[in-house]
mmCIF file of C-alpha atoms in Angstrom:
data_model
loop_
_atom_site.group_PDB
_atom_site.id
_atom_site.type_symbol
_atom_site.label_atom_id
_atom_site.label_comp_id
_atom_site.label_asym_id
_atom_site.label_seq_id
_atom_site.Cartn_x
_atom_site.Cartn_y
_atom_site.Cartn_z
ATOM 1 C CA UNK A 5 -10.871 140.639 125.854
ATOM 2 C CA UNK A 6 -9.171 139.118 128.964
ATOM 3 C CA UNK A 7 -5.710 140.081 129.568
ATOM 4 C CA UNK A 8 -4.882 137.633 132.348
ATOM 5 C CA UNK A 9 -3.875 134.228 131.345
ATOM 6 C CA UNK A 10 -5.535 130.821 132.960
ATOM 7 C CA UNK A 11 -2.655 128.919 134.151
ATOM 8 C CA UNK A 12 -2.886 124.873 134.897
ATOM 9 C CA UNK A 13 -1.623 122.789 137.734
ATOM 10 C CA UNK A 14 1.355 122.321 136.256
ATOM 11 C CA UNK A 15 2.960 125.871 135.472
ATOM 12 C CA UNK A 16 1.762 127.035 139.369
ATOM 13 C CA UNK A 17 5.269 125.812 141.346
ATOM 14 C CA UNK A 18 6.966 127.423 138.565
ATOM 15 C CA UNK A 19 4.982 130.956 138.361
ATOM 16 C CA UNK A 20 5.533 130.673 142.366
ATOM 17 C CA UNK A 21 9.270 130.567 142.467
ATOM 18 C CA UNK A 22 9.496 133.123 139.325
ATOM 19 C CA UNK A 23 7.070 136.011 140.145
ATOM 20 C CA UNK A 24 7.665 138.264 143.479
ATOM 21 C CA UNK A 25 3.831 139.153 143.838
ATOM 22 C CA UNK A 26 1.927 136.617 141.917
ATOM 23 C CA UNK A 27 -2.227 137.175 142.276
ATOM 24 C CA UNK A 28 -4.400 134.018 141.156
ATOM 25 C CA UNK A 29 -8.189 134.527 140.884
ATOM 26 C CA UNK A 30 -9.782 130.913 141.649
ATOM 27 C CA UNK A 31 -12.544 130.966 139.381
ATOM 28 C CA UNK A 32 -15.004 128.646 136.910
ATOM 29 C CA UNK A 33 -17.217 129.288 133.744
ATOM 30 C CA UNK A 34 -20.670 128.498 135.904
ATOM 31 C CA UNK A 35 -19.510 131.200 138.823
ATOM 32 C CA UNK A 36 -21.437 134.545 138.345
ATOM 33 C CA UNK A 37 -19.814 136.658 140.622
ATOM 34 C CA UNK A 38 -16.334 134.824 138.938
ATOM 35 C CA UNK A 39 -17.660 136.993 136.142
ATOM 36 C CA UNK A 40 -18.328 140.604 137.773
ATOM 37 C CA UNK A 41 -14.319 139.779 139.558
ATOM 38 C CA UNK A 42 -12.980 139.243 135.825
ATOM 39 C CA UNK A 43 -12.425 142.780 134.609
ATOM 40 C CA UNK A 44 -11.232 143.564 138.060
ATOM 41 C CA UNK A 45 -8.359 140.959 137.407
ATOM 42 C CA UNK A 46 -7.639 142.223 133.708
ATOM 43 C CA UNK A 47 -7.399 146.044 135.306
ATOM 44 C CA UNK A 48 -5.287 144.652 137.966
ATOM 45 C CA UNK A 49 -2.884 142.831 135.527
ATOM 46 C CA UNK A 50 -3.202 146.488 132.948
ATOM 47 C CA UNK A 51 -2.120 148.608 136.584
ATOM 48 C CA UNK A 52 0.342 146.519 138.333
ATOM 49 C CA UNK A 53 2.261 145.219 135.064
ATOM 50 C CA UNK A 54 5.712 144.728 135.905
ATOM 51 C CA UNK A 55 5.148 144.674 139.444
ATOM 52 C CA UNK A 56 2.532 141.784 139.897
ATOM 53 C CA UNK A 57 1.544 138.754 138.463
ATOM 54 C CA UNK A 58 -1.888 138.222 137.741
ATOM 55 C CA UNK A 59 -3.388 135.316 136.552
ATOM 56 C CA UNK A 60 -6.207 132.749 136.387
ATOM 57 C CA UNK A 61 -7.192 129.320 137.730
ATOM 58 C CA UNK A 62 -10.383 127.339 136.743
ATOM 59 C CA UNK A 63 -11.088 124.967 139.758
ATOM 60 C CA UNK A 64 -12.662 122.610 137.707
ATOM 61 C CA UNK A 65 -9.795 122.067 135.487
ATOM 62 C CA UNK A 66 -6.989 122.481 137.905
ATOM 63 C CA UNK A 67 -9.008 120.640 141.473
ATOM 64 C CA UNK A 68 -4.936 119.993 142.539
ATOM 65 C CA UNK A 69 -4.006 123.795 143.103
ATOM 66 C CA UNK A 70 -7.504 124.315 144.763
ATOM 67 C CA UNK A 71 -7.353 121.771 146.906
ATOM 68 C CA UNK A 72 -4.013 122.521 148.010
ATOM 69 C CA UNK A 73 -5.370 125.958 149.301
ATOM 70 C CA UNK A 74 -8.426 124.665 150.469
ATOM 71 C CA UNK A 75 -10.197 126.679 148.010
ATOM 72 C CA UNK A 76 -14.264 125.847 148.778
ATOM 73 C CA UNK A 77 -15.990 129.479 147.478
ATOM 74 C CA UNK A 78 -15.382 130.933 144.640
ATOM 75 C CA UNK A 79 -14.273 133.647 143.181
ATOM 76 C CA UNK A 80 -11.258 133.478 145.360
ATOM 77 C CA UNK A 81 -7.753 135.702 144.559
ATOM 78 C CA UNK A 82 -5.092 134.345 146.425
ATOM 79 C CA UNK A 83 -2.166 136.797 146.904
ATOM 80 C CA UNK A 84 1.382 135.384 147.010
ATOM 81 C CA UNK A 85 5.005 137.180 147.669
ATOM 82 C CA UNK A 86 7.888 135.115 147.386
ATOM 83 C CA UNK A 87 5.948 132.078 147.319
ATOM 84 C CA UNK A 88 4.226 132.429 150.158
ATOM 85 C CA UNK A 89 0.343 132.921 150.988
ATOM 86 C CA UNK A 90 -0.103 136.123 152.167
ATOM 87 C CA UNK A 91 -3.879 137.590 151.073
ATOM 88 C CA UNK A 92 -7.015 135.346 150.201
ATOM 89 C CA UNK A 93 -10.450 137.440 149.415
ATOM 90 C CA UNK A 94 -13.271 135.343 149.218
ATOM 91 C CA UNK A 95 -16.423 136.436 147.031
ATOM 92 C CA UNK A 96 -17.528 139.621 145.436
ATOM 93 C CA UNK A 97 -15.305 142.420 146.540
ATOM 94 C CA UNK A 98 -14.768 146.035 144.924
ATOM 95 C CA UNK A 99 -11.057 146.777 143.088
ATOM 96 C CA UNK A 100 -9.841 148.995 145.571
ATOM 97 C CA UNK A 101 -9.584 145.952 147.935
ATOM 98 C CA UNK A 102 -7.671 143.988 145.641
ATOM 99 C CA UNK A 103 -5.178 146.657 145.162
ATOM 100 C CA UNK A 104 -4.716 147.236 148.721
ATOM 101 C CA UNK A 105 -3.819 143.535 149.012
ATOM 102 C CA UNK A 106 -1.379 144.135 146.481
ATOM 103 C CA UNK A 107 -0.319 147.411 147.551
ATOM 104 C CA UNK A 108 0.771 146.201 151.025
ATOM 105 C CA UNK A 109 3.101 143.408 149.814
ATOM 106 C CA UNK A 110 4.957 145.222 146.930
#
């Protein structure tokens, strides 16, 4: 059961101005390593709850958001702080780097 909540083009601004650390994994039904970075995402949501963000973009539904971050491989997780860009991990990578990403900006 995924814990981490797709969000849409729409709801992204919003999320950015709201959330201090907001993490958004780039991802798409088809993408096989999109699937092995999955739990990683839920486990990051279940650890950093109340301190960071962590949600879900399919590229295929939302092409606005990844074009707008020039978003060409996936799985990608973005990581923002205050709204601004300041982590992108491109591909298959194991949790400890995601938390590091998110470690350093908290």
């Amino acid at each position: 059961m995924s814990t981490v909540a797709y969000i849409q083009d729409n709801e992204f601004e919003q999320l950015l101005k709201d959330e201090s650390i907001l993490v958004v994994d780039f991802t798409a039904t088809w993408c096989g390593p999109c699937k092995q970075v999955s739990p990683m995402m839920d486990q990051l949501a279940t650890d950093y709850d109340g301190r960071a963000k962590v949600t879900k973009v399919d590229v295929d539904k939302n092409k606005g958001i990844a074009k707008q971050f020039g978003i060409r491989s996936i799985p990608a997780v973005l990581v923002f702080k205050s709204g601004e860009l300041v982590e992108t991990l491109v591909g298959m990578s194991p949790y400890e780097k995601f938390t590091s990403a998110v470690d350093k900006h908290l």
